Tab-separated table of C-alpha atoms in Angstrom:
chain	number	residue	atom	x	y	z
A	1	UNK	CA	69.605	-63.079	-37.213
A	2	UNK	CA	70.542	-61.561	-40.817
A	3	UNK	CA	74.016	-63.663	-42.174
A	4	UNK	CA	76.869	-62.084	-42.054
A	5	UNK	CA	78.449	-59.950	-45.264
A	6	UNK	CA	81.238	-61.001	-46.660
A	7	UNK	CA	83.971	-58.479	-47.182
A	8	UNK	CA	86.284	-58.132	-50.364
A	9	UNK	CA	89.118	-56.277	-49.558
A	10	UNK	CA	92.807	-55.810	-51.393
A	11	UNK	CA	96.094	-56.539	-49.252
A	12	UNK	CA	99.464	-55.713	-50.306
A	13	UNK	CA	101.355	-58.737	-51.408
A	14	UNK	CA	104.523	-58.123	-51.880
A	15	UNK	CA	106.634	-54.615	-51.649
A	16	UNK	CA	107.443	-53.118	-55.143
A	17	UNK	CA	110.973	-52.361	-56.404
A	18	UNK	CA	110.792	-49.473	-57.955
A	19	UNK	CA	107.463	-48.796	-59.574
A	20	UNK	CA	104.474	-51.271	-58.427
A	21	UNK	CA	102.865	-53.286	-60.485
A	22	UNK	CA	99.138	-55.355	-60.674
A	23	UNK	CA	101.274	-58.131	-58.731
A	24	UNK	CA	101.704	-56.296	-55.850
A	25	UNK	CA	98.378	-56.834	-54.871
A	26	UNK	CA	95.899	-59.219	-54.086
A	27	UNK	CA	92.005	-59.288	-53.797
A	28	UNK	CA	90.650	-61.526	-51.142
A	29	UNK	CA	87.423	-62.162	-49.296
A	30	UNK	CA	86.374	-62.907	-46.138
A	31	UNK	CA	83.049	-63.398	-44.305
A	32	UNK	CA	82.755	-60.664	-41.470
A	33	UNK	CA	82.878	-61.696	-37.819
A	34	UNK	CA	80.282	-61.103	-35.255
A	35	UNK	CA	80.106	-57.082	-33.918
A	36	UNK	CA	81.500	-56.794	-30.526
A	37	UNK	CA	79.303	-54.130	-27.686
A	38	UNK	CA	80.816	-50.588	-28.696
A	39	UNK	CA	81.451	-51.482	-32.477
A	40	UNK	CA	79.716	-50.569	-35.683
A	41	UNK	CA	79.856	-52.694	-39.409
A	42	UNK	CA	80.917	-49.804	-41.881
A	43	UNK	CA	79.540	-50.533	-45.585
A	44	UNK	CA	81.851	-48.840	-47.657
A	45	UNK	CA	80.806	-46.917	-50.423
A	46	UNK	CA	83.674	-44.561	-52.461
A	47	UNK	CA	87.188	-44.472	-51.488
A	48	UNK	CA	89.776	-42.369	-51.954
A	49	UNK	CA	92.956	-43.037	-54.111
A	50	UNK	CA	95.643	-40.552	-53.289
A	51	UNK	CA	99.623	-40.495	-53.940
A	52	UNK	CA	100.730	-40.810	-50.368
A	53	UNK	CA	99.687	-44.705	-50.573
A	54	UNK	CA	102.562	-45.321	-52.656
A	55	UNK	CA	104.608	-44.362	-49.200
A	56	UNK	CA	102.837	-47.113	-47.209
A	57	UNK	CA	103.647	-49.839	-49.884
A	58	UNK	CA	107.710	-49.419	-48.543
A	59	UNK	CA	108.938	-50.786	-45.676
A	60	UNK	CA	110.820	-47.453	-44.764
A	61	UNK	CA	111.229	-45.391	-42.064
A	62	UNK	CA	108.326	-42.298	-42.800
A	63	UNK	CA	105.839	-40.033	-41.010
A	64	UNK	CA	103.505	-43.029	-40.912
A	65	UNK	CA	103.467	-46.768	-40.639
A	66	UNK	CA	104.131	-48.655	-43.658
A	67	UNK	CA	101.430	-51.591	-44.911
A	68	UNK	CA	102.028	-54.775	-43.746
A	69	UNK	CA	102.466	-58.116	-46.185
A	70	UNK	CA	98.812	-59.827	-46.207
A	71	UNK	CA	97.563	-55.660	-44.575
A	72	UNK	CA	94.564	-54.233	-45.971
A	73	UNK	CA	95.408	-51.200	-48.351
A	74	UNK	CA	94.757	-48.011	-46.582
A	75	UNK	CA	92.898	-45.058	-47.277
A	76	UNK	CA	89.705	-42.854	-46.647
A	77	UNK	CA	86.073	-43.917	-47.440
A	78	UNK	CA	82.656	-42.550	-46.998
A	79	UNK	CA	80.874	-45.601	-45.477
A	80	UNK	CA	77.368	-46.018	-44.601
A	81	UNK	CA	77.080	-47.732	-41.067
A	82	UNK	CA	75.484	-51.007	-41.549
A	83	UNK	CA	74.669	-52.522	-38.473
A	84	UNK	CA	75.718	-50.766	-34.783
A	85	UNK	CA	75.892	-52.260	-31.601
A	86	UNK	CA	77.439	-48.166	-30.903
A	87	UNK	CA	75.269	-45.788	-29.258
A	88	UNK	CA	76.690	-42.635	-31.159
A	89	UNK	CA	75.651	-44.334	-34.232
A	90	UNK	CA	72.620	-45.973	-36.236
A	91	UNK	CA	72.209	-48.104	-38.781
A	92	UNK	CA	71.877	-45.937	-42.072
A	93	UNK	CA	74.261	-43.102	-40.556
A	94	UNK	CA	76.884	-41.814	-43.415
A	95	UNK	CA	80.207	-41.335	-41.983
A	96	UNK	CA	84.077	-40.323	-43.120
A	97	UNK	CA	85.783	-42.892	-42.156
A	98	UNK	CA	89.907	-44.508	-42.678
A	99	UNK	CA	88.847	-48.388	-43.395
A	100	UNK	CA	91.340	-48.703	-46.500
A	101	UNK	CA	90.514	-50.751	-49.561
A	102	UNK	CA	87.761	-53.252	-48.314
A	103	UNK	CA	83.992	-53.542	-48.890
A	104	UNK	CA	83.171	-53.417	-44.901
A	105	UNK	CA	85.387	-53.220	-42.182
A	106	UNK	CA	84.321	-53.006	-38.044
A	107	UNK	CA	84.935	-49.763	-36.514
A	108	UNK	CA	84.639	-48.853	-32.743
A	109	UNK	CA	83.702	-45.593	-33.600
A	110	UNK	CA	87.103	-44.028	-33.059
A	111	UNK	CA	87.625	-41.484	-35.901
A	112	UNK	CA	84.219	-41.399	-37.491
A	113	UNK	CA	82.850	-38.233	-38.462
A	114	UNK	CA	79.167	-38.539	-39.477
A	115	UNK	CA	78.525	-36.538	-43.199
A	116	UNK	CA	75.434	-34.950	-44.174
A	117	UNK	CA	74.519	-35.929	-47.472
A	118	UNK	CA	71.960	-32.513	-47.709
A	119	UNK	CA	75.191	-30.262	-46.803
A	120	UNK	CA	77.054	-31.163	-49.469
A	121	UNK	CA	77.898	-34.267	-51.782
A	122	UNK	CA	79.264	-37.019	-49.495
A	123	UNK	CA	82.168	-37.747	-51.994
A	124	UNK	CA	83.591	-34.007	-51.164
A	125	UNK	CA	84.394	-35.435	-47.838
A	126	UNK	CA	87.307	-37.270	-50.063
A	127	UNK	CA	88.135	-34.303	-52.208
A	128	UNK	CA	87.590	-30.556	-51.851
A	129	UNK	CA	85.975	-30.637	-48.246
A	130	UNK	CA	88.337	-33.479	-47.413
A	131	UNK	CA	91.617	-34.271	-46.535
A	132	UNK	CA	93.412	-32.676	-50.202
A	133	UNK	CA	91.354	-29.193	-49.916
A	134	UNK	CA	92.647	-28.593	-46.254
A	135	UNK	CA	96.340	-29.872	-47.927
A	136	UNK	CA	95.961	-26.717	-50.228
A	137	UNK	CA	94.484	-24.498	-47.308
A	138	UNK	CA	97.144	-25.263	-45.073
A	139	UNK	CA	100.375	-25.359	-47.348
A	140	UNK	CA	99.033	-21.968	-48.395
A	141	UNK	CA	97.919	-20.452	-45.361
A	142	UNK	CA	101.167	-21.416	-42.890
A	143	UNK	CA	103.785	-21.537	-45.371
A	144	UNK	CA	103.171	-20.150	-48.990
A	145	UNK	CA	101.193	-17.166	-47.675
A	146	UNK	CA	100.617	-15.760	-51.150
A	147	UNK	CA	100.220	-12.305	-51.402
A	148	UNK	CA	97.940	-10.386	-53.760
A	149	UNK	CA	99.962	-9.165	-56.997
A	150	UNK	CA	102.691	-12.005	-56.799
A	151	UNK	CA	103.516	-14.935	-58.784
A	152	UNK	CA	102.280	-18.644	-57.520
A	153	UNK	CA	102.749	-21.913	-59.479
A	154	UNK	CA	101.820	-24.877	-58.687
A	155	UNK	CA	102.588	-28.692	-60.072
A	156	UNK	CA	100.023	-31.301	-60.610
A	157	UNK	CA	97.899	-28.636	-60.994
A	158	UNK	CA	94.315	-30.225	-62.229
A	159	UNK	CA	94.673	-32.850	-59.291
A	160	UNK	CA	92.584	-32.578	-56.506
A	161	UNK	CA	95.515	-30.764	-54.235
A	162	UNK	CA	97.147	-28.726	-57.450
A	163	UNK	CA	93.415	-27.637	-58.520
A	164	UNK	CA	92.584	-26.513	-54.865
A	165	UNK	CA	95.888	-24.521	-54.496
A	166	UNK	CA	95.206	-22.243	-57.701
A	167	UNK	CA	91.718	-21.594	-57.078
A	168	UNK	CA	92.640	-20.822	-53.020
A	169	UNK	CA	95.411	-18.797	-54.697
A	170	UNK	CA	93.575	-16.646	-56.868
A	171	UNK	CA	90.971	-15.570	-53.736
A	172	UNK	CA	94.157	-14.424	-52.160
A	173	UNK	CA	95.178	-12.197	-55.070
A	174	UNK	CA	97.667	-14.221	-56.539
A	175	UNK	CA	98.483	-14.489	-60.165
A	176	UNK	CA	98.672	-18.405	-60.664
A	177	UNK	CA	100.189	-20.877	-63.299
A	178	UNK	CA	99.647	-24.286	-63.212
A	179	UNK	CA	101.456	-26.680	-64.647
A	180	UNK	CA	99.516	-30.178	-65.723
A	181	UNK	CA	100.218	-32.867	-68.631
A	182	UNK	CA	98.264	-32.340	-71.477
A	183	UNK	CA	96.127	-29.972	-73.192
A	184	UNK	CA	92.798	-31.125	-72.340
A	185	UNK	CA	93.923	-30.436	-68.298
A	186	UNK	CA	95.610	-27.399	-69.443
A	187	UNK	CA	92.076	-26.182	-70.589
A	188	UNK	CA	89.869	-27.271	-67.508
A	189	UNK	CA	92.508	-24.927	-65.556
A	190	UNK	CA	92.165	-21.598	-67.847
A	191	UNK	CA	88.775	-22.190	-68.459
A	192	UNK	CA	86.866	-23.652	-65.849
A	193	UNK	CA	89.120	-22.708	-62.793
A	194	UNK	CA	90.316	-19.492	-63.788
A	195	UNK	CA	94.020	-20.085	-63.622
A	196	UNK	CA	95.921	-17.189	-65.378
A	197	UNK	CA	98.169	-19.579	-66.995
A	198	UNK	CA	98.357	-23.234	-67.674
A	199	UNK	CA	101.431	-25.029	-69.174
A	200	UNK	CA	102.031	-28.511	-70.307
A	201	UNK	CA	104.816	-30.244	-68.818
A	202	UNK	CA	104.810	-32.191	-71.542
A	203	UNK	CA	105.859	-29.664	-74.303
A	204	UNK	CA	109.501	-30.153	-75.514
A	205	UNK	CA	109.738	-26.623	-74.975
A	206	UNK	CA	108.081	-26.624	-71.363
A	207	UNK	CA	111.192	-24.528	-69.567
A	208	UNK	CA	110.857	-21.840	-71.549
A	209	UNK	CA	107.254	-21.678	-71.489
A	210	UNK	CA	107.485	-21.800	-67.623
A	211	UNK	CA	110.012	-18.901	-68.230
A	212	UNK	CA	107.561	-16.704	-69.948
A	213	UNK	CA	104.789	-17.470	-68.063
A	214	UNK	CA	106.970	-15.637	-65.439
A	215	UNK	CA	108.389	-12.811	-66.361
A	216	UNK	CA	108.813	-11.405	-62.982
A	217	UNK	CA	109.929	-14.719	-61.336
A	218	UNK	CA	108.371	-16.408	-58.907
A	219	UNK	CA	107.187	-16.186	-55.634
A	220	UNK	CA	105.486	-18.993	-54.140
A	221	UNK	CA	105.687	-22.626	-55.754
A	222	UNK	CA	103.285	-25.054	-54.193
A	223	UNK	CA	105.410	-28.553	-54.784
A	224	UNK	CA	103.791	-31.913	-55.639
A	225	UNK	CA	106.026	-33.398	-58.434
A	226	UNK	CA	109.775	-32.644	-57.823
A	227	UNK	CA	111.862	-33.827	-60.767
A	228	UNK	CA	112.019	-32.148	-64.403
A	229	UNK	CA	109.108	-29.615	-63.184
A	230	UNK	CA	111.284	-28.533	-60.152
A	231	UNK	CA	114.470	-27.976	-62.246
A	232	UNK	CA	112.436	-25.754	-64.310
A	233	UNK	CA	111.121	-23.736	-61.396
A	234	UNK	CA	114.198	-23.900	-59.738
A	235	UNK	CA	116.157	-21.035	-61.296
A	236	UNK	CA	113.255	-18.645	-61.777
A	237	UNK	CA	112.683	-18.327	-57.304
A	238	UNK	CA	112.516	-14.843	-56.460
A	239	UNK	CA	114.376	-13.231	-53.300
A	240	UNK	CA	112.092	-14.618	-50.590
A	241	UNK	CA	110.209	-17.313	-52.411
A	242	UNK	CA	108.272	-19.807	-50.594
A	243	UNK	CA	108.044	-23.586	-50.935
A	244	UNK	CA	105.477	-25.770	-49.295
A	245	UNK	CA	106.626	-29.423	-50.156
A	246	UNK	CA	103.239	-31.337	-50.116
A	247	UNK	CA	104.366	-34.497	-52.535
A	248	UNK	CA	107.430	-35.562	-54.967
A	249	UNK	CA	105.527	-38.060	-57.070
A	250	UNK	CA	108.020	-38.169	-59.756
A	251	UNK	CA	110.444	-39.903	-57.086
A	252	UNK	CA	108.018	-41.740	-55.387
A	253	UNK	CA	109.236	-45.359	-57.337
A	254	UNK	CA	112.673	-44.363	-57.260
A	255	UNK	CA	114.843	-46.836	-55.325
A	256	UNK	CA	117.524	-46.218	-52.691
A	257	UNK	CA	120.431	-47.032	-55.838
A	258	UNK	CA	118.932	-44.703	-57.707
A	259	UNK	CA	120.703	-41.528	-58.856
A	260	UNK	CA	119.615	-38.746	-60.626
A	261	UNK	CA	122.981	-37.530	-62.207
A	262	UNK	CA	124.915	-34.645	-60.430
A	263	UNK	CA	124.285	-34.091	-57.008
A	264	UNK	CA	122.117	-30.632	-57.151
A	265	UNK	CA	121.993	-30.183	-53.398
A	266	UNK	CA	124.653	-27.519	-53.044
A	267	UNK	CA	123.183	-25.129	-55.592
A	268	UNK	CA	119.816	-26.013	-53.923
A	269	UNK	CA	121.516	-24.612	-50.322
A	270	UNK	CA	123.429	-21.294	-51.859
A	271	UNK	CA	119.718	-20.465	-53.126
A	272	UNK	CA	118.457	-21.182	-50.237
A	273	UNK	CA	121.092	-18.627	-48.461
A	274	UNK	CA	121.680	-16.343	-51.225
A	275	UNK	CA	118.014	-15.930	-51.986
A	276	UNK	CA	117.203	-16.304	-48.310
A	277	UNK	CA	114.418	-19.277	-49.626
A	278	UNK	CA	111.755	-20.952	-47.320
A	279	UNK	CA	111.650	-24.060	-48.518
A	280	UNK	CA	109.209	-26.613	-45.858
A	281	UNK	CA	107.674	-29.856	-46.430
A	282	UNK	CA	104.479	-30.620	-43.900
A	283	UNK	CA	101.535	-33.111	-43.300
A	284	UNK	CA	98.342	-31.598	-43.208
A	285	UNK	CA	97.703	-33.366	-40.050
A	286	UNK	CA	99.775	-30.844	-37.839
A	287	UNK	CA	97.528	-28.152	-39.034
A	288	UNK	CA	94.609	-29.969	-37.886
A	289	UNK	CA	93.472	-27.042	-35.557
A	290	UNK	CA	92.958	-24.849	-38.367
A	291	UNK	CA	90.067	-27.761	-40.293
A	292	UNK	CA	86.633	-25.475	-38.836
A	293	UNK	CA	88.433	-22.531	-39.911
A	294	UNK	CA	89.210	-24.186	-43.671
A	295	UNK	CA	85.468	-25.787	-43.462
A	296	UNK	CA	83.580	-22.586	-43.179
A	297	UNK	CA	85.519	-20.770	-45.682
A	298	UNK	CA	85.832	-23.638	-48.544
A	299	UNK	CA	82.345	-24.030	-47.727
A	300	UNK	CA	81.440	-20.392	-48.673
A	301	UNK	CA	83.881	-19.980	-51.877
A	302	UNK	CA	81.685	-23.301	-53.531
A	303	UNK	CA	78.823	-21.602	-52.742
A	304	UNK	CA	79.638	-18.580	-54.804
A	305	UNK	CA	81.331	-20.458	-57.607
A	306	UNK	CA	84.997	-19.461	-56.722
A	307	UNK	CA	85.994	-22.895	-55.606
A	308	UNK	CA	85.309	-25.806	-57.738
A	309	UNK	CA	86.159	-29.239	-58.238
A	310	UNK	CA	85.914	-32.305	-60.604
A	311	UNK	CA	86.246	-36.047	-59.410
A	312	UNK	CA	87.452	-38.938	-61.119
A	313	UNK	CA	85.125	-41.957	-60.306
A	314	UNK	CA	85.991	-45.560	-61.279
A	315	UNK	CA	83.827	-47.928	-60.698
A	316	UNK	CA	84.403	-51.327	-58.634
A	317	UNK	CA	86.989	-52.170	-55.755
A	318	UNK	CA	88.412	-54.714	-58.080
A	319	UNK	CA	89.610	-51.845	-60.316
A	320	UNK	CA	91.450	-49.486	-57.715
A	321	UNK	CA	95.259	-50.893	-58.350
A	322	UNK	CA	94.614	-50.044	-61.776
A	323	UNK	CA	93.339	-46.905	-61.224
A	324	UNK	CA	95.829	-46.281	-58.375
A	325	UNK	CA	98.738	-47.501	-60.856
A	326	UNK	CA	97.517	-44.664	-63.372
A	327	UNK	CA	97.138	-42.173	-60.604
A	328	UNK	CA	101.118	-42.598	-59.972
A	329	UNK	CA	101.539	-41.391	-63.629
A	330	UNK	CA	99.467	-38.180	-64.342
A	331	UNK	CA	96.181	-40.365	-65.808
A	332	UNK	CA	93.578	-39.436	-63.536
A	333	UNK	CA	91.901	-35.935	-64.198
A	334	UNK	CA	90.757	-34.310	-60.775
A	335	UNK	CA	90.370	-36.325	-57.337
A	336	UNK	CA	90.545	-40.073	-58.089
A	337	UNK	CA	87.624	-41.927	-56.364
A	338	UNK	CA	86.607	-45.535	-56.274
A	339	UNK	CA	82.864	-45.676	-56.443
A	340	UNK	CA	82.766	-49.514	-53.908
A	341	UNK	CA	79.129	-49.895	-53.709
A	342	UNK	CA	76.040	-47.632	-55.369
């Protein structure tokens, strides 16, 4: 009988305060136990790094459970199925799979969704064809509904949601500005994805830029960042505007004692009344009727060039808090993937 792997996998050790740091987690290893009837032994081989992890790190009331203290970090992975004692699977099958940040995990199947590597590139299953493409698809589709002619911008617009929502955008008719930090983003979005205008939220003058990127306001803002970004956008909402709230990463290490300044929620609510405003936060989970629909389209627009994507791949388990640390501020440059095993 072959030995038994051993699994390296990194827990949460302690909750942050404010933003986390290396210390917060911890790398451990473990020999796997023996499969149970009905079980498979997942191998994993990328996994995904997205901002919503920074949620499960705080013991706080959310959408989802938090991470427990000694809990494997979670996340999505493209594993190959090592060893099955599973009848729906075989040994060698390459699945999409929620096993967190651990070299192999045990699965009894619930959940898996078996990829075919000759369809497409199994690391879209993270990305474009994954969980952040249907984000875009669905904050557009159900509550940004851009129409052709009008004015969408978007935050965090070379990430792996942002980049999705322009590109979705501009098949819809939509003239699109993106806003990203830095000029070499800035580029990839005029030049490679075809976004009318790109602006650097970095630029001391980045209001005004905003301001004359859109001279006839703004009708749909896809929100990922909150913060100075949304105070720019803010005053520049058309009548009617629509909101989809996807992510607020520049609050995400804030603290319950934190405070901003002046409270800005009662000139938030006149705009929402005076400018009668739809402004909705969602999960793309709820939408999850609408993923064949999103699959057979996204499928189509990368097949004739007008959806593309670029992935970020570090190399080595041992390296995602760094990498997930830098993805928290701006430093990754498309969808951030850990490459676990070749």
């Amino acid at each position: 009988m072959a030995s038994q792997p051993v699994t390296t996998r990194i827990v949460l050790a302690s909750r942050p305060s404010g933003k986390p740091v290396a210390a917060n987690f911890r790398l451990e290893r473990e020999t796997v136990r023996d499969l149970a009837e009905g079980e498979v032994l997942l191998k994993t081989l990328y996994l995904s790094l997205d901002p919503y992890m920074r949620g499960r790190m705080d013991d706080a009331k959310s959408y989802a459970k938090p991470v427990e203290i000694g809990g494997v970090m979670e996340g999505g992975t493209v594993a190959q199925v090592a060893r099955s004692r599973n009848t729906a699977f075989k040994a060698g099958d390459m699945v999409l799979s929620h096993s967190g940040w651990q070299s192999y995990a045990i699965s009894d199947g619930t959940g898996l969704q078996k990829l075919d590597p000759e369809t497409a590139p199994i690391t879209t299953a993270l990305g474009i064809l994954g969980m952040p493409g249907f984000t875009a698809y669905a904050g557009l589709r159900n509550i940004g509904k851009p129409k052709a002619g009008e004015t969408l911008v978007v935050a965090a617009a070379s990430g792996a949601v942002g980049s999705a929502v322009g590109q979705i955008a501009k098949i819809y008719g939509a003239r699109v500005v993106g806003i990203a930090g830095g000029s070499k983003k800035c580029d990839h979005l005029r030049q490679e994805l075809g976004f009318d205008v790109a602006i650097d939220h970095y630029a001391s003058d980045f209001p005004a830029q905003l301001a004359a990127a859109c001279p006839n306001g703004i009708d749909v803002y896809f929100e990922n960042v909150g913060g100075q970004v949304w105070s720019a956008v803010f005053p520049l909402l058309n009548d009617f505007a629509r909101i989809p709230v996807c992510g607020l990463i520049a609050h995400y290490n804030e603290t319950s004692s934190v405070s901003s300044g002046r409270d800005q929620l009662p000139a938030v609510m006149r705009a929402i009344l005076r400018k009668s405003l739809t402004i909705r936060g969602f999960i793309q989970r709820e939408f999850a009727d609408q993923r064949p629909d999103f699959y057979q389209q996204a499928a189509a627009w990368i097949s004739e060039g007008r959806l593309k994507y670029k992935e970020d791949i570090v190399d080595g388990l041992e390296n995602a808090p760094e990498a997930f640390l830098g993805l928290l501020e701006g430093k990754n440059f498309g969808k951030l993937i850990v490459r676990v095993a070749p």
